[in-house]
Short mmCIF file of C-alpha atoms and ligand atoms in Angstrom, two decimals:
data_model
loop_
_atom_site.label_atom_id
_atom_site.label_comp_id
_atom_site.label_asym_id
_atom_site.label_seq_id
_atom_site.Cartn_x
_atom_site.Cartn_y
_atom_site.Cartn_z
CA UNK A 13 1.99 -34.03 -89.04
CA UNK A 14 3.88 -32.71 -86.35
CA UNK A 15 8.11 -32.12 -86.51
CA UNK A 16 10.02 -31.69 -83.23
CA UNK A 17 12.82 -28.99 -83.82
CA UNK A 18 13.80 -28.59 -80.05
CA UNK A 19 16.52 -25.84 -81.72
CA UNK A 20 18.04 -22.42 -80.35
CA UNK A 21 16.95 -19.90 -82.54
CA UNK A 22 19.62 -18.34 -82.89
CA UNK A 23 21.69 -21.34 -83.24
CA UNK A 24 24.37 -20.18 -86.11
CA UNK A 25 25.19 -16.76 -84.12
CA UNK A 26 25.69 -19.72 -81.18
CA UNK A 27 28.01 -22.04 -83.31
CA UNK A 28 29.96 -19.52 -84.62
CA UNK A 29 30.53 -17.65 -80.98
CA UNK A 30 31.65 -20.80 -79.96
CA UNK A 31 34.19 -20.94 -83.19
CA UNK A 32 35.32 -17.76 -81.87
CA UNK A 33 35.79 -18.67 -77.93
CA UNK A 34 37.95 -21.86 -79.28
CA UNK A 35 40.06 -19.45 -80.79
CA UNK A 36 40.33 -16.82 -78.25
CA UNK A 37 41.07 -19.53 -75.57
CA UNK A 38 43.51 -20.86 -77.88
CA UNK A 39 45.04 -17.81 -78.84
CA UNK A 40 45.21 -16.60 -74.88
CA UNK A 41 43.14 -13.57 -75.78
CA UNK A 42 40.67 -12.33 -72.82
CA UNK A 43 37.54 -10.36 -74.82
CA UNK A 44 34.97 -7.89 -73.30
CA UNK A 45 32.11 -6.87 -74.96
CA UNK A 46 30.95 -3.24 -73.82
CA UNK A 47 27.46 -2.37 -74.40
CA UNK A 48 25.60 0.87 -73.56
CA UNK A 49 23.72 3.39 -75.19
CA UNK A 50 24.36 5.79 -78.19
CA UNK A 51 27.20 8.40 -76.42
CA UNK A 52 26.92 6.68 -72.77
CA UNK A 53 30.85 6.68 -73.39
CA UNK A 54 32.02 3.49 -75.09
CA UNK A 55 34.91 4.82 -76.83
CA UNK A 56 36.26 6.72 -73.89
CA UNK A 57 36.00 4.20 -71.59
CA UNK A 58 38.11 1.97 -74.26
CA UNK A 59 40.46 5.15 -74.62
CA UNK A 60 40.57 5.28 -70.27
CA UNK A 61 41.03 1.92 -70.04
CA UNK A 62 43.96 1.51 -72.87
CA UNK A 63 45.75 4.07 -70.65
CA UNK A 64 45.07 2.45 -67.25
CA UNK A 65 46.17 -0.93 -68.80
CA UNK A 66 48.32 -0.55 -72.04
CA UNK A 67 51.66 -1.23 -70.12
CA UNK A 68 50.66 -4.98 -68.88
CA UNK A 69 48.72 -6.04 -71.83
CA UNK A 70 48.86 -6.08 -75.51
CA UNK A 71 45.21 -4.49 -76.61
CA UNK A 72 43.27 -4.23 -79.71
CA UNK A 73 39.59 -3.04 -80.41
CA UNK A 74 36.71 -3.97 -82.56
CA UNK A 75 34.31 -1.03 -82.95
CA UNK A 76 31.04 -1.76 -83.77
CA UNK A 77 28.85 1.22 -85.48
CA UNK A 78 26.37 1.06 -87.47
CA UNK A 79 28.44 3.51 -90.26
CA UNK A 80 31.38 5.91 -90.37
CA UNK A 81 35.08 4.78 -88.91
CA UNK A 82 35.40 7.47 -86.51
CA UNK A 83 35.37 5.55 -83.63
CA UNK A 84 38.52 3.11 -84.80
CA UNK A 85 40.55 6.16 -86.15
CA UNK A 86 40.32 7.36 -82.44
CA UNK A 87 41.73 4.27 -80.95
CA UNK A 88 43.96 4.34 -83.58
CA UNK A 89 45.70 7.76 -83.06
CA UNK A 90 47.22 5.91 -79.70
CA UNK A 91 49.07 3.26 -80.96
CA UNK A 92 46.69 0.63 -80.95
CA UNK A 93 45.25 -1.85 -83.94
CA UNK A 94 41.63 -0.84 -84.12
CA UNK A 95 39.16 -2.62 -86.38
CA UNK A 96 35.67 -1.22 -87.26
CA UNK A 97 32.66 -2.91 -88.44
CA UNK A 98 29.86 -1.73 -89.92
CA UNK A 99 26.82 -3.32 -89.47
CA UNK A 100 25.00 -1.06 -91.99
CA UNK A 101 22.10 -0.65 -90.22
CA UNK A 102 21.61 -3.47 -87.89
CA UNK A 103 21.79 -2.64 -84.42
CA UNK A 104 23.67 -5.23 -82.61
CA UNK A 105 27.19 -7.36 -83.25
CA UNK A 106 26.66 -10.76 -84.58
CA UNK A 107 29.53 -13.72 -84.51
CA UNK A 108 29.91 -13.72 -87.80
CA UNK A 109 30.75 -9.86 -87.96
CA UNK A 110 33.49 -10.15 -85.06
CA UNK A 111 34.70 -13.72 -86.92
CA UNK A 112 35.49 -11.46 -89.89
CA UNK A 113 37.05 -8.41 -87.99
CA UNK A 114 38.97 -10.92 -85.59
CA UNK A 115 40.86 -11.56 -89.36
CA UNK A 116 42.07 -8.44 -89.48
CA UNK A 117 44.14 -9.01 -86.19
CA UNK A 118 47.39 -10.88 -85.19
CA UNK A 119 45.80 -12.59 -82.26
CA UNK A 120 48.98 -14.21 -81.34
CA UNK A 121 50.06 -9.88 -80.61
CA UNK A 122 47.17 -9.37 -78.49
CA UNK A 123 46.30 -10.05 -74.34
CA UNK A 124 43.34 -8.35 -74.51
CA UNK A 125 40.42 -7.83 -77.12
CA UNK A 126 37.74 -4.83 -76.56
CA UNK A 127 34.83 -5.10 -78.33
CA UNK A 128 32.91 -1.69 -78.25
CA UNK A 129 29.17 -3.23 -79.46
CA UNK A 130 26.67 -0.82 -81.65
CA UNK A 131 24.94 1.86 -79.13
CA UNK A 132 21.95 -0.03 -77.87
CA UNK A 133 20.06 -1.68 -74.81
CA UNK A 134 18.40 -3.77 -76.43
CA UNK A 135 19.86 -6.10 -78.55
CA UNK A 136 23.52 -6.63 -77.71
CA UNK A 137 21.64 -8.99 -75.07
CA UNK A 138 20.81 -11.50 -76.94
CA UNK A 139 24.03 -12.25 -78.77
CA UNK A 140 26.58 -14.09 -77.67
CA UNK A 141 29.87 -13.14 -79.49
CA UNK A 142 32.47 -15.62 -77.78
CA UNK A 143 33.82 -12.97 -75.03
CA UNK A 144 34.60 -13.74 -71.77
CA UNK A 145 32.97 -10.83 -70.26
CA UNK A 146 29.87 -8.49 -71.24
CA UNK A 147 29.91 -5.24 -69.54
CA UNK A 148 27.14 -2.65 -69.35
CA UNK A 149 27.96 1.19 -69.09
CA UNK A 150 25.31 3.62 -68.17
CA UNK A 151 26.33 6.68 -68.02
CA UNK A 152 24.44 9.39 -65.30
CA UNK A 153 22.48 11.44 -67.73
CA UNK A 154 20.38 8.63 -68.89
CA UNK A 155 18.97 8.58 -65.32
CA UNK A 156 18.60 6.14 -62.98
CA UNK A 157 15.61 4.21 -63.95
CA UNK A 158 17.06 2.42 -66.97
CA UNK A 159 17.34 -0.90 -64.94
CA UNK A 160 13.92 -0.71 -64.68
CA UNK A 161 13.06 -0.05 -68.72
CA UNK A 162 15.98 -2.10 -69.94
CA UNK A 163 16.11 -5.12 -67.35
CA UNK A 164 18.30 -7.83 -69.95
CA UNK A 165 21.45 -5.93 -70.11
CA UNK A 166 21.61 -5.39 -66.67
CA UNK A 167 21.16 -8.73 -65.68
CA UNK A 168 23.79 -10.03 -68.09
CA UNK A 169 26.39 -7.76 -67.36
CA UNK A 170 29.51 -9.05 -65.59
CA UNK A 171 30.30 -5.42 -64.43
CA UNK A 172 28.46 -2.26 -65.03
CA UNK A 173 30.35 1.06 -65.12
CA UNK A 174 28.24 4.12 -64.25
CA UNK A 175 29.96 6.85 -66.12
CA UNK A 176 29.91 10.65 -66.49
CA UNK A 177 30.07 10.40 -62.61
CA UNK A 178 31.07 14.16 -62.88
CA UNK A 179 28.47 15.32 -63.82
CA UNK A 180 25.87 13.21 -61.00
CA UNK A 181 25.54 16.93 -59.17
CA UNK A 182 23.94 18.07 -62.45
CA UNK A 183 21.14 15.90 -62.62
CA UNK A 184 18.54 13.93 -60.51
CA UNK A 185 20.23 10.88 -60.35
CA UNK A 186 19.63 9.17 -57.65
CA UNK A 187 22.74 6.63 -56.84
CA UNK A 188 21.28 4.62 -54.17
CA UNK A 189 17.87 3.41 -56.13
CA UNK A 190 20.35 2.71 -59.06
CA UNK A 191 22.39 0.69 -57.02
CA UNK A 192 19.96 -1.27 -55.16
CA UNK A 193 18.39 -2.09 -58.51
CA UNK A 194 20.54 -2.98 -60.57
CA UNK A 195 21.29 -5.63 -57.17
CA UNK A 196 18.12 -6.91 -57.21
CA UNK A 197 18.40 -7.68 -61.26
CA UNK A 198 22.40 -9.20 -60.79
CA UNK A 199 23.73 -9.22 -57.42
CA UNK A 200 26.88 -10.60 -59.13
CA UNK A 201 28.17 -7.52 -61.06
CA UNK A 202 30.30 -4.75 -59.02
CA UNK A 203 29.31 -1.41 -60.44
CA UNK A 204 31.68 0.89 -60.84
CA UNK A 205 30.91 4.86 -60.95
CA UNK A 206 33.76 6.72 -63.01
CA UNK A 207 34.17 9.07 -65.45
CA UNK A 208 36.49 8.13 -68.08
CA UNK A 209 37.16 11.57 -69.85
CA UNK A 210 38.37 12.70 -66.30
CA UNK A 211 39.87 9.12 -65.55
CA UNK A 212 38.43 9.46 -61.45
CA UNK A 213 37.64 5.80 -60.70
CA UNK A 214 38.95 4.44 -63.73
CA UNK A 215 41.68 2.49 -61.66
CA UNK A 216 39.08 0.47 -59.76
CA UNK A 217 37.47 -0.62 -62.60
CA UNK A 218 41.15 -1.25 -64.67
CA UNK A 219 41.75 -3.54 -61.36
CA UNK A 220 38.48 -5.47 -61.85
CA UNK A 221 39.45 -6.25 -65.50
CA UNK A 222 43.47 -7.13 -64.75
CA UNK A 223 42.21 -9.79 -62.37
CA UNK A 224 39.27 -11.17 -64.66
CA UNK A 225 42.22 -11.74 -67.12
CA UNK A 226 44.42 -12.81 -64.95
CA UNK A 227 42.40 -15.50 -63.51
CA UNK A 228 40.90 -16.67 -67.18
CA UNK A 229 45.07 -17.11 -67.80
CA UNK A 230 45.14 -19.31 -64.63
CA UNK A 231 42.24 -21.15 -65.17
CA UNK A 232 43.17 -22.38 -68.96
CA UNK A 233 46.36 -22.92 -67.88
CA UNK A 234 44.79 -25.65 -64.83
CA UNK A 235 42.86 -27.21 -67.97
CA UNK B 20 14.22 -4.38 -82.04
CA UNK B 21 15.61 -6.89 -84.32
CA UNK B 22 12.68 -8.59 -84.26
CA UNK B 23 13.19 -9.05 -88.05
CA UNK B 24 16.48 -11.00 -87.72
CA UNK B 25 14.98 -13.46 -84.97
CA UNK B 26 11.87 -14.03 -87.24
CA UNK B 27 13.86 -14.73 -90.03
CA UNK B 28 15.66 -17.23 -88.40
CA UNK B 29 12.98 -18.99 -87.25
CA UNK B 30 11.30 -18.81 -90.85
CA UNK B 31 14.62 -20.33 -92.62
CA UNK B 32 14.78 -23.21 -89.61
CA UNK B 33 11.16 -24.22 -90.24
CA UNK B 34 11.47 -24.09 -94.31
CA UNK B 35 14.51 -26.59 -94.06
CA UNK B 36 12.83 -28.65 -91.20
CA UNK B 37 9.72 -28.91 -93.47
CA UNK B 38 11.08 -29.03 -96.69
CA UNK B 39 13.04 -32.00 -95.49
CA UNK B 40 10.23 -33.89 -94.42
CA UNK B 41 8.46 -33.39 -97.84
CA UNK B 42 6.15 -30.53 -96.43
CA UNK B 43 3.74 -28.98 -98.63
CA UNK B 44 2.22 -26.37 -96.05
CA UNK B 45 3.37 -25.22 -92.57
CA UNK B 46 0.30 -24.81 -90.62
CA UNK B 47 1.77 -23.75 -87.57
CA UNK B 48 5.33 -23.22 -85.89
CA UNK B 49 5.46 -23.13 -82.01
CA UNK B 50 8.53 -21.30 -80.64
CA UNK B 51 8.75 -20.50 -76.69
CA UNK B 52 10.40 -17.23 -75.72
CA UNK B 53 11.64 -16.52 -71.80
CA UNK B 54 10.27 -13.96 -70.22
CA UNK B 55 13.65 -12.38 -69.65
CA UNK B 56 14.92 -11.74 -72.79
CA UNK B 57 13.85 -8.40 -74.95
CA UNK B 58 11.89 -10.16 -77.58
CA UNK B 59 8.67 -8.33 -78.31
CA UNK B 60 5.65 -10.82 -79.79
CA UNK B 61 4.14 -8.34 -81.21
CA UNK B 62 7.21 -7.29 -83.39
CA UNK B 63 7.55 -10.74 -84.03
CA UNK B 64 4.04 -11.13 -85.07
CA UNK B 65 4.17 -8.13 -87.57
CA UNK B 66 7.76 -9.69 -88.84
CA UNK B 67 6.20 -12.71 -89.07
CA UNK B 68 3.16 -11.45 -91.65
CA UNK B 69 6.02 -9.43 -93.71
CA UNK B 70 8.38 -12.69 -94.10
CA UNK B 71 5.70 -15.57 -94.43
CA UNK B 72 3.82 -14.36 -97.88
CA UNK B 73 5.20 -16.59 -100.54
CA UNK B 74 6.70 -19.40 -98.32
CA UNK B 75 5.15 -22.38 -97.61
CA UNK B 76 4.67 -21.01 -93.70
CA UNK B 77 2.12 -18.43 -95.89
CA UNK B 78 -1.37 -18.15 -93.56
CA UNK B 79 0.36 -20.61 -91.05
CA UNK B 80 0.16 -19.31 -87.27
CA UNK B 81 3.02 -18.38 -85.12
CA UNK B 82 2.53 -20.04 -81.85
CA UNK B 83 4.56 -18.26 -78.89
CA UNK B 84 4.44 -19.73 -75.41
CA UNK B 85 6.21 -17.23 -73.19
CA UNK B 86 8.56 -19.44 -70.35
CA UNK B 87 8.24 -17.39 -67.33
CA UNK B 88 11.65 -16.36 -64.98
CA UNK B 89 12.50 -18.68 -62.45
CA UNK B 90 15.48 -19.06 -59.79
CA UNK B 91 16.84 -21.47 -57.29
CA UNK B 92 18.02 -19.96 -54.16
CA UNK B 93 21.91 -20.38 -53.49
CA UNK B 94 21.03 -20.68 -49.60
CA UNK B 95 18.02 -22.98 -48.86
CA UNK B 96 17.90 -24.47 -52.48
CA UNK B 97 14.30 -23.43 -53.25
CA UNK B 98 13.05 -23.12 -57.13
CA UNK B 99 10.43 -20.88 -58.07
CA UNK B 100 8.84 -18.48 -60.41
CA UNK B 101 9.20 -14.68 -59.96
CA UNK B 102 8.79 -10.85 -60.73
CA UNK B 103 11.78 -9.90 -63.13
CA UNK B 104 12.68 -6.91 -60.62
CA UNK B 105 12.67 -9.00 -57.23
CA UNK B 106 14.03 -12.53 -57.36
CA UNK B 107 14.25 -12.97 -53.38
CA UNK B 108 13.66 -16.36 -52.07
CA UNK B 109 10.04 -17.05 -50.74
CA UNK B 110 11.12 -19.42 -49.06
CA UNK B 111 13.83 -18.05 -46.91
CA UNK B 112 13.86 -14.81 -47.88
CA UNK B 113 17.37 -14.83 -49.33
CA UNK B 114 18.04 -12.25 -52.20
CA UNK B 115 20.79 -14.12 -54.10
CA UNK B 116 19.95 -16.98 -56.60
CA UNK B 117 20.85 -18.14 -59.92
CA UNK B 118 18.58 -18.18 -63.02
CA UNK B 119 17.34 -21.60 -64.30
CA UNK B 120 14.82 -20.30 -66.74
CA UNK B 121 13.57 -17.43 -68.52
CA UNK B 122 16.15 -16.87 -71.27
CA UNK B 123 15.28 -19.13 -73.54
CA UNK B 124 14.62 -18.50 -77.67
CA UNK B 125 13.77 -21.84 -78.73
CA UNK B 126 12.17 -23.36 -81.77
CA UNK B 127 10.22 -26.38 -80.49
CA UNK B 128 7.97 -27.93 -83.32
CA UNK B 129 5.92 -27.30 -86.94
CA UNK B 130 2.77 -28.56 -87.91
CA UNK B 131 2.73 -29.66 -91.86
CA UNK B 132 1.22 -30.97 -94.46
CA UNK B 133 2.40 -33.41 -96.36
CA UNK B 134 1.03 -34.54 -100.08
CA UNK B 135 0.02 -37.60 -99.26
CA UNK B 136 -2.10 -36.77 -96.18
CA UNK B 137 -6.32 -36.85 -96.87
CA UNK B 138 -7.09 -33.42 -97.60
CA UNK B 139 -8.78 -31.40 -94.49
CA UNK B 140 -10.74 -28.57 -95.82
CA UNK B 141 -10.85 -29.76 -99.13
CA UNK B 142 -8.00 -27.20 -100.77
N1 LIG C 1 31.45 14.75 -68.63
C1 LIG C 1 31.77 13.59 -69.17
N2 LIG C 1 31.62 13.41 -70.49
C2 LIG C 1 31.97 12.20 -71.00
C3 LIG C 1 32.46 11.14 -70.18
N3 LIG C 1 32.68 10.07 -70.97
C4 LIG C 1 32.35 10.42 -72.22
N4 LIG C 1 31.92 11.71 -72.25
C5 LIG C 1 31.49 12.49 -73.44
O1 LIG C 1 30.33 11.88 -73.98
C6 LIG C 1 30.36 11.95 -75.42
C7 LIG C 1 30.21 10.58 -76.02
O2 LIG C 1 31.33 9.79 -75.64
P1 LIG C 1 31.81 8.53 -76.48
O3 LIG C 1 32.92 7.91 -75.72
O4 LIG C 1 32.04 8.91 -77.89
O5 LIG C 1 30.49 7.65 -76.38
P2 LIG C 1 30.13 6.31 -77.20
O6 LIG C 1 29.26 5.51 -76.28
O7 LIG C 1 31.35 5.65 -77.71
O8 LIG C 1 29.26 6.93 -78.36
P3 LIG C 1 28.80 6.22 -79.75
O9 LIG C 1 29.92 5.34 -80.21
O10 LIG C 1 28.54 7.37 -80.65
O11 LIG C 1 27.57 5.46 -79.38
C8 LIG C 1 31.66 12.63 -75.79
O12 LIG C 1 31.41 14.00 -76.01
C9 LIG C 1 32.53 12.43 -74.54
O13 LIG C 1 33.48 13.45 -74.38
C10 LIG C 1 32.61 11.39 -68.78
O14 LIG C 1 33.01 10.54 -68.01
N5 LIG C 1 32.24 12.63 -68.33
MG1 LIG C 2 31.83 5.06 -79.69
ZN1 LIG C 3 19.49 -5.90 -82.87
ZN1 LIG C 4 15.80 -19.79 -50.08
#
């Protein structure tokens, strides 16, 4: 006998992403989910950005490792609330794990919500964790063929930030075949080459975000 | 990577699905998987033959039809199947379109036996 299912695999992470987004909306809190690989320069970028943006919004971070708390005592150390999860072992954020972290927080305190997600290309695709925006960060060491190894999280991305930008002399990374790519796979998402320990081009990328959560305030406000 | 995870959610979907129809065997569970999403079948597979022993899916097959990438073209309206790395337009040769398919991770149906069907093969 044959049973028709028709059902989303991964249809509790779903429901409970969508518990979350109610909330968020509700809540006025605009959430980005950065995703990259191990050391690509999650935490820095948060750090970079916090600075760039920390006088017009009210921000908190989620950091997502697999162990250890180092990455939230950093955030921490600058003023702002910083929860860490660890996902002992598995290698991507689930709903559920940001539900329980999002606990921890005074939403009703907070304009902006940066998720950092567990250091992976892989996974982080698949899950949708109730954020408004996913963003991508390579940074130039990995080299400029990832697009082509790691297509998903490329063509999810809202943005992608190509960091470590000081240091593109140093290796063979060639900009233009990383651009054109990574055009071909999401002609949608600006990239933005920076290098967040330095903070060159971290303002254009700081813009991009303001005006992403500017216009999510306008358009709940219209609803 | 985390092929584990998926496969146990599909595994836990088809118990309750057949449990609730009175199941006494899952012979086979079809799931489709887009082409543009990370999801290896052979991980699955191997998940698959480390999560089954003991269930009632035990010996059943895992059925995967892979849903290829396709696009419609934001300028002439066109819908087609492509290449993951080059989505242009063959019809008009326009590079920018929107996904319509490809992502998907779906369950779509079991096979079971129930008790009260003849026996096939005499178990
Ligand atoms: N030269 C240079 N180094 C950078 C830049 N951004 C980050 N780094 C360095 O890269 C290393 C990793 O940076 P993190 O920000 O910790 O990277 P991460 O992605 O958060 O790493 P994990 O959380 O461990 O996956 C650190 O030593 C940073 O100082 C940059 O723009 N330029
Ligand atoms: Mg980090
Ligand atoms: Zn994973
Ligand atoms: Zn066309």
């Amino acid at each position: 006998m044959e049973i028709d299912l028709s059902k989303r695999i991964l249809d509790r992470n779903e429901r409970l992403a969508e518990e979350n987004r109610r909330l968020f909306e509700e809540k006025g809190v605009f959430v980005v989910d950065l995703m990259a690989s191990p050391g690509a320069g999650k935490t820095s970028t948060i750090l970079a950005t916090i600075a760039a943006l920390r006088d017009r919004y009210r921000i908190a971070v989620i950091e997502g490792d697999i162990a250890s708390k180092v990455d939230a005592e950093k955030i921490k150390e600058h003023g702002i609330p910083a929860v860490q999860i660890n996902t002992g072992g598995a290698c991507h954020l689930e709903s559920d794990m940001i539900q329980r972290a999002v606990s921890a927080l005074d939403l009703e305190e907070i304009d902006l919500l940066i998720v950092e997600n567990v250091g992976n290309l892989v996974c982080p695709t698949e899950f949708y964790l109730g954020e408004d925006a996913k963003v991508m960060i390579l940074s130039v060491p990995e080299g400029h063929d990832k697009p082509y190894k790691y297509p998903a999280i490329f063509e999810i991305a809202e943005a992608v930030i190509l960091n470590k930008y000081d240091t593109v002399g140093m290796f063979d990374f060639d900009e233009e075949e990383f651009r054109s790519v990574v055009r071909r796979l999401n002609h949608r998402a600006p990239v933005f080459a920076m290098s967040a320990t330095k903070g060159d081009g971290v303002g254009a990328w700081a813009e991009w975000l303001a005006l992403r959560i500017e216009d999510s305030k306008t358009s709940s406000s219209e609803e | 990577m985390h092929e584990m995870g998926i496969c146990q959610g599909i595994l836990d979907a088809s118990l309750d699905a057949a449990k609730a129809e009175g199941a006494t065997r899952i012979k086979e569970i079809r799931i489709s998987v887009g082409e543009l999403t990370e999801v290896v079948e052979y991980a699955l597979q191997f998940a698959f033959e480390a999560l089954t022993p003991g269930t009632l899916a035990e010996g059943s097959v895992l059925l995967v039809n892979h849903i290829p990438a396709k696009s419609r073209c934001l300028q002439c309206g066109a819908e087609y199947e492509h290449d993951r790395f080059d989505s242009t337009c063959p019809s008009c040769g326009n590079p920018f379109s929107e996904n319509i398919a490809g992502r998907e991770l779906l369950i779509d149906s079991l096979e079971i036996d129930t008790g009260d069907e003849a026996p096939e093969d005499g178990e």
